[in-house]
Amino acid sequence: MEKTAFVFAGGGSLGAIEAGMLRELIAAGIQPDFLVGASAGAINSVFFAYQPHAAGAMRLEFLWRGIRRQQIMPWSILSILGAFRTHGTHLVSSNKLRALLYEHFGTRLLEDCDLPVYVVATDMHSGNEVVLSSGPAVDAVLASTAIPGVFPPVTVAGNLLIDGGVANNTPISTAIRLGAARVIVLSTGYTCAERREPRGALEHAMRALNLLVARQLVTDLERWASHAEIAVVTPLCPLDVSPYDYSQCGLLIDRAAAETRRWLESGGLARRGVPSALRPHSHTQAETAEA
């Protein structure tokens, strides 16, 4: 029997987009056999794996609508200055994120999910991809979302792990190696229509990272096209929200749900290739304002 995998990409606050996509995929009766997620996509994949139905997708949506940056990255000028003045490895503690994850996952294990789920992290010393499918869900997701320099690395089974996006931000290859003949990619896209230029070193770094993972996704789609049927849910475009702006999550969900409905109705699942929204392009200010 051919297996279908949903692959959830990383993308910070843009992970909210995947919640809107997921709601419409499930409403259309599309059911995966297993899930693979990295970084923000790890949160989505594990959350849905415990409740793989319409109600679970709706609860994931509610989670994203309520998230605020201070619950994820409670940094301040003092924490940033402190990181530069000491020999620390990160800007902020992951305690608040751990508490948020624990609120939803508790002490449950990945192997107890109702749907098989695979969480992608990165070995801090080798840079190799590490795929987690057992053990505490909180630890696995915390490792997969441990952005280097922002959050501390997480020790799982004796290995020091960081953000899965470093090794494989959109783990299509992982899904195929795990036996998927059909892969449906829930991509966060990239910020292609910023209303202003990035300010400061941190914003410039995040913009560069956002572009890097988008380019890597294009490469992966071209590389793995002959190994499985790969459909990419239409990315949002134009998109002017930073992956570190959590104030727009509700709007992102609504836009993604509407775009996914249109994509499904127009036969998007049967399309192959790289969506134009992921290719290098630009937008005029008028186009961005209309969006």
CSV table of C-alpha atoms in Angstrom, one decimal:
chain,number,residue,atom,x,y,z
A,1,MET,CA,0.0,0.0,0.0
A,2,GLU,CA,1.4,3.4,-1.0
A,3,LYS,CA,1.8,5.7,1.9
A,4,THR,CA,1.1,9.5,2.0
A,5,ALA,CA,3.2,11.8,4.2
A,6,PHE,CA,2.4,15.3,5.3
A,7,VAL,CA,5.7,17.3,5.6
A,8,PHE,CA,5.6,20.4,7.8
A,9,ALA,CA,8.4,22.9,7.2
A,10,GLY,CA,10.0,25.2,9.7
A,11,GLY,CA,9.5,28.9,9.6
A,12,GLY,CA,9.0,30.5,13.0
A,13,SER,CA,5.7,32.4,13.3
A,14,LEU,CA,5.0,31.4,9.7
A,15,GLY,CA,4.2,28.0,11.1
A,16,ALA,CA,0.7,29.5,11.6
A,17,ILE,CA,0.3,29.2,7.8
A,18,GLU,CA,0.5,25.4,8.1
A,19,ALA,CA,-2.4,25.4,10.5
A,20,GLY,CA,-4.7,27.0,7.9
A,21,MET,CA,-3.4,24.6,5.2
A,22,LEU,CA,-4.0,21.6,7.4
A,23,ARG,CA,-7.5,22.6,8.3
A,24,GLU,CA,-8.5,22.6,4.6
A,25,LEU,CA,-6.6,19.4,3.7
A,26,ILE,CA,-8.4,17.5,6.4
A,27,ALA,CA,-11.8,19.1,5.6
A,28,ALA,CA,-11.3,17.9,2.0
A,29,GLY,CA,-10.8,14.3,3.3
A,30,ILE,CA,-7.1,14.0,2.7
A,31,GLN,CA,-5.6,11.8,5.3
A,32,PRO,CA,-1.8,11.2,5.8
A,33,ASP,CA,-0.3,7.8,6.9
A,34,PHE,CA,2.4,9.6,8.8
A,35,LEU,CA,3.8,13.0,9.6
A,36,VAL,CA,7.3,14.6,9.4
A,37,GLY,CA,8.1,18.0,10.8
A,38,ALA,CA,11.1,20.3,11.5
A,39,SER,CA,11.3,23.3,13.8
A,40,ALA,CA,7.9,25.1,13.8
A,41,GLY,CA,6.7,22.2,11.7
A,42,ALA,CA,7.6,19.9,14.5
A,43,ILE,CA,5.1,21.6,16.8
A,44,ASN,CA,2.4,21.2,14.2
A,45,SER,CA,3.1,17.6,13.3
A,46,VAL,CA,3.3,16.4,16.9
A,47,PHE,CA,0.2,18.3,17.9
A,48,PHE,CA,-1.8,16.9,15.0
A,49,ALA,CA,-0.4,13.4,15.5
A,50,TYR,CA,-2.1,13.2,18.9
A,51,GLN,CA,-5.4,14.4,17.4
A,52,PRO,CA,-5.3,13.5,13.6
A,53,HIS,CA,-8.8,14.7,12.7
A,54,ALA,CA,-10.7,17.9,12.0
A,55,ALA,CA,-11.1,18.7,15.7
A,56,GLY,CA,-7.3,18.4,16.2
A,57,ALA,CA,-6.6,20.7,13.2
A,58,MET,CA,-9.0,23.2,14.8
A,59,ARG,CA,-7.3,23.0,18.1
A,60,LEU,CA,-3.9,23.6,16.4
A,61,GLU,CA,-5.4,26.6,14.8
A,62,PHE,CA,-6.5,28.0,18.2
A,63,LEU,CA,-3.1,27.4,19.6
A,64,TRP,CA,-1.5,29.6,16.9
A,65,ARG,CA,-4.1,32.3,17.2
A,66,GLY,CA,-3.2,32.6,20.9
A,67,ILE,CA,0.6,32.5,20.6
A,68,ARG,CA,2.6,35.7,21.4
A,69,ARG,CA,6.3,36.2,20.9
A,70,GLN,CA,6.9,36.5,24.6
A,71,GLN,CA,5.7,32.9,25.0
A,72,ILE,CA,8.2,31.7,22.5
A,73,MET,CA,11.2,34.2,22.6
A,74,PRO,CA,11.0,36.4,25.7
A,75,TRP,CA,14.1,38.4,24.8
A,76,SER,CA,14.9,41.9,25.8
A,77,ILE,CA,17.8,44.4,25.4
A,78,LEU,CA,19.1,43.1,28.7
A,79,SER,CA,19.1,39.4,27.6
A,80,ILE,CA,20.8,40.3,24.3
A,81,LEU,CA,23.5,42.4,26.1
A,82,GLY,CA,24.0,39.6,28.6
A,83,ALA,CA,24.6,37.1,25.9
A,84,PHE,CA,27.4,39.2,24.5
A,85,ARG,CA,28.9,39.9,27.8
A,86,THR,CA,29.2,36.2,28.9
A,87,HIS,CA,30.3,33.0,27.4
A,88,GLY,CA,26.7,31.8,27.1
A,89,THR,CA,25.4,29.8,24.1
A,90,HIS,CA,22.0,31.4,23.6
A,91,LEU,CA,20.0,34.7,23.9
A,92,VAL,CA,17.1,33.4,25.9
A,93,SER,CA,16.0,30.5,28.1
A,94,SER,CA,13.6,27.9,26.5
A,95,ASN,CA,11.7,27.6,29.8
A,96,LYS,CA,8.6,29.5,28.5
A,97,LEU,CA,8.5,27.4,25.3
A,98,ARG,CA,8.9,24.2,27.3
A,99,ALA,CA,6.0,25.3,29.5
A,100,LEU,CA,3.8,25.9,26.5
A,101,LEU,CA,4.7,22.6,25.0
A,102,TYR,CA,4.1,20.8,28.3
A,103,GLU,CA,0.7,22.4,28.6
A,104,HIS,CA,-0.3,20.5,25.4
A,105,PHE,CA,1.8,17.4,25.4
A,106,GLY,CA,2.5,16.8,29.1
A,107,THR,CA,4.6,13.7,29.6
A,108,ARG,CA,3.3,11.9,26.5
A,109,LEU,CA,5.7,10.0,24.3
A,110,LEU,CA,6.0,10.3,20.5
A,111,GLU,CA,5.3,6.6,20.1
A,112,ASP,CA,1.9,7.1,21.8
A,113,CYS,CA,0.6,9.3,19.0
A,114,ASP,CA,-2.4,8.2,17.1
A,115,LEU,CA,-0.6,8.8,13.9
A,116,PRO,CA,3.2,8.0,13.4
A,117,VAL,CA,5.2,11.2,13.6
A,118,TYR,CA,8.9,11.9,12.9
A,119,VAL,CA,10.6,15.0,14.3
A,120,VAL,CA,13.7,16.3,12.6
A,121,ALA,CA,16.5,17.8,14.7
A,122,THR,CA,20.2,18.4,14.0
A,123,ASP,CA,23.2,17.0,15.8
A,124,MET,CA,25.1,20.0,17.1
A,125,HIS,CA,28.5,18.5,16.7
A,126,SER,CA,28.2,16.8,13.3
A,127,GLY,CA,25.5,18.8,11.6
A,128,ASN,CA,23.8,15.5,10.7
A,129,GLU,CA,20.0,15.1,10.6
A,130,VAL,CA,18.5,13.3,13.6
A,131,VAL,CA,15.0,11.8,13.3
A,132,LEU,CA,13.1,11.3,16.5
A,133,SER,CA,10.1,9.0,16.6
A,134,SER,CA,10.1,7.9,20.3
A,135,GLY,CA,10.7,9.4,23.7
A,136,PRO,CA,9.1,12.5,25.4
A,137,ALA,CA,7.3,14.7,22.9
A,138,VAL,CA,8.3,17.9,24.7
A,139,ASP,CA,12.0,17.1,24.5
A,140,ALA,CA,11.8,16.2,20.8
A,141,VAL,CA,9.9,19.3,19.8
A,142,LEU,CA,12.1,21.5,22.0
A,143,ALA,CA,15.2,20.1,20.3
A,144,SER,CA,13.7,20.6,16.8
A,145,THR,CA,12.9,24.2,17.6
A,146,ALA,CA,16.2,25.1,19.3
A,147,ILE,CA,17.3,27.9,17.0
A,148,PRO,CA,21.1,28.1,17.2
A,149,GLY,CA,22.2,31.1,19.3
A,150,VAL,CA,18.7,31.9,20.3
A,151,PHE,CA,17.7,28.8,22.4
A,152,PRO,CA,20.1,26.4,24.2
A,153,PRO,CA,20.7,23.0,22.6
A,154,VAL,CA,18.7,20.1,24.0
A,155,THR,CA,20.1,16.8,25.1
A,156,VAL,CA,18.1,13.8,23.8
A,157,ALA,CA,19.4,10.2,24.3
A,158,GLY,CA,22.9,11.6,25.0
A,159,ASN,CA,23.0,13.7,21.8
A,160,LEU,CA,23.2,17.5,21.9
A,161,LEU,CA,20.5,18.7,19.4
A,162,ILE,CA,19.6,22.0,17.8
A,163,ASP,CA,17.0,23.2,15.3
A,164,GLY,CA,15.9,20.7,12.7
A,165,GLY,CA,15.9,23.4,10.1
A,166,VAL,CA,19.7,23.5,10.1
A,167,ALA,CA,19.9,20.0,8.6
A,168,ASN,CA,16.6,19.7,6.8
A,169,ASN,CA,14.0,22.5,7.1
A,170,THR,CA,11.5,20.9,4.8
A,171,PRO,CA,12.2,17.2,5.3
A,172,ILE,CA,10.9,15.8,2.0
A,173,SER,CA,13.8,13.5,1.7
A,174,THR,CA,13.1,12.1,5.2
A,175,ALA,CA,9.5,11.3,4.3
A,176,ILE,CA,10.7,9.5,1.2
A,177,ARG,CA,13.3,7.5,3.1
A,178,LEU,CA,10.6,6.5,5.5
A,179,GLY,CA,8.5,5.0,2.7
A,180,ALA,CA,6.3,7.8,1.4
A,181,ALA,CA,5.2,7.4,-2.2
A,182,ARG,CA,3.1,10.6,-2.0
A,183,VAL,CA,4.3,13.7,-0.2
A,184,ILE,CA,2.2,16.7,0.5
A,185,VAL,CA,4.3,19.6,1.6
A,186,LEU,CA,3.0,22.3,3.9
A,187,SER,CA,5.5,25.1,3.3
A,188,THR,CA,5.7,28.4,5.2
A,189,GLY,CA,7.1,30.1,2.0
A,190,TYR,CA,9.2,33.1,2.6
A,191,THR,CA,8.9,36.8,3.2
A,192,CYS,CA,8.9,38.0,-0.4
A,193,ALA,CA,7.3,41.5,0.0
A,194,GLU,CA,8.7,43.2,3.1
A,195,ARG,CA,7.2,46.6,3.7
A,196,ARG,CA,10.5,47.9,5.0
A,197,GLU,CA,14.1,47.0,5.0
A,198,PRO,CA,15.4,44.9,7.9
A,199,ARG,CA,16.7,46.9,10.8
A,200,GLY,CA,19.8,45.8,12.8
A,201,ALA,CA,22.0,42.7,12.6
A,202,LEU,CA,19.3,40.3,14.0
A,203,GLU,CA,16.7,41.2,11.4
A,204,HIS,CA,19.2,41.0,8.6
A,205,ALA,CA,20.3,37.6,9.8
A,206,MET,CA,16.7,36.3,10.0
A,207,ARG,CA,15.9,37.6,6.5
A,208,ALA,CA,19.0,35.8,5.1
A,209,LEU,CA,18.0,32.6,6.9
A,210,ASN,CA,14.4,32.9,5.5
A,211,LEU,CA,15.7,33.2,2.0
A,212,LEU,CA,18.2,30.3,2.5
A,213,VAL,CA,15.6,27.8,3.5
A,214,ALA,CA,13.3,28.8,0.6
A,215,ARG,CA,16.1,28.3,-1.9
A,216,GLN,CA,16.9,24.9,-0.3
A,217,LEU,CA,13.3,23.8,-0.6
A,218,VAL,CA,13.4,24.6,-4.4
A,219,THR,CA,16.5,22.5,-4.7
A,220,ASP,CA,15.0,19.6,-2.7
A,221,LEU,CA,11.8,19.7,-4.8
A,222,GLU,CA,13.8,19.4,-8.0
A,223,ARG,CA,16.1,16.7,-6.6
A,224,TRP,CA,13.3,14.4,-5.2
A,225,ALA,CA,10.7,14.9,-7.9
A,226,SER,CA,11.5,11.5,-9.5
A,227,HIS,CA,11.3,9.6,-6.2
A,228,ALA,CA,7.8,10.3,-5.1
A,229,GLU,CA,4.6,12.2,-6.1
A,230,ILE,CA,5.2,15.6,-4.4
A,231,ALA,CA,2.5,18.2,-4.2
A,232,VAL,CA,3.3,21.6,-2.5
A,233,VAL,CA,0.3,23.4,-1.0
A,234,THR,CA,0.3,26.8,-2.5
A,235,PRO,CA,2.5,29.2,-0.5
A,236,LEU,CA,1.2,32.6,0.5
A,237,CYS,CA,2.4,35.3,-1.9
A,238,PRO,CA,3.0,38.2,-1.5
A,239,LEU,CA,4.0,37.7,2.1
A,240,ASP,CA,5.3,40.5,4.1
A,241,VAL,CA,5.3,39.0,7.6
A,242,SER,CA,8.6,38.2,9.4
A,243,PRO,CA,9.1,34.7,10.8
A,244,TYR,CA,9.6,36.4,14.2
A,245,ASP,CA,6.4,38.5,14.1
A,246,TYR,CA,3.7,36.5,16.1
A,247,SER,CA,1.1,39.3,16.0
A,248,GLN,CA,-0.1,38.3,12.5
A,249,CYS,CA,-0.8,34.5,13.1
A,250,GLY,CA,-4.6,34.8,12.9
A,251,LEU,CA,-4.4,36.6,9.5
A,252,LEU,CA,-1.9,34.1,8.2
A,253,ILE,CA,-4.2,31.2,9.1
A,254,ASP,CA,-7.2,32.8,7.4
A,255,ARG,CA,-5.2,33.6,4.2
A,256,ALA,CA,-3.7,30.2,4.1
A,257,ALA,CA,-7.0,28.4,4.5
A,258,ALA,CA,-8.6,30.5,1.7
A,259,GLU,CA,-5.6,29.9,-0.6
A,260,THR,CA,-5.6,26.2,0.1
A,261,ARG,CA,-9.3,25.9,-0.6
A,262,ARG,CA,-8.7,27.5,-4.0
A,263,TRP,CA,-5.7,25.3,-4.6
A,264,LEU,CA,-7.6,22.2,-3.9
A,265,GLU,CA,-10.6,23.2,-6.0
A,266,SER,CA,-8.3,24.0,-9.0
A,267,GLY,CA,-6.7,20.5,-8.8
A,268,GLY,CA,-3.6,21.5,-6.9
A,269,LEU,CA,-3.0,18.0,-5.6
A,270,ALA,CA,-2.4,16.7,-9.1
A,271,ARG,CA,0.2,19.4,-9.9
A,272,ARG,CA,3.9,18.7,-9.7
A,273,GLY,CA,6.9,21.0,-9.8
A,274,VAL,CA,8.0,24.1,-8.0
A,275,PRO,CA,5.4,26.7,-7.3
A,276,SER,CA,6.2,30.1,-8.8
A,277,ALA,CA,5.9,31.7,-5.3
A,278,LEU,CA,9.0,29.9,-4.2
A,279,ARG,CA,11.1,31.1,-7.2
A,280,PRO,CA,13.0,34.4,-6.9
A,281,HIS,CA,10.6,37.2,-7.7
A,282,SER,CA,9.7,40.7,-6.5
A,283,HIS,CA,6.6,42.8,-5.8
A,284,THR,CA,5.7,46.4,-6.2
A,285,GLN,CA,4.6,48.4,-3.3
A,286,ALA,CA,1.1,48.6,-4.8
A,287,GLU,CA,0.9,44.8,-5.0
A,288,THR,CA,2.0,44.4,-1.4
A,289,ALA,CA,-0.5,47.0,-0.2
A,290,GLU,CA,-3.4,45.2,-2.0
A,291,ALA,CA,-2.5,41.9,-0.4
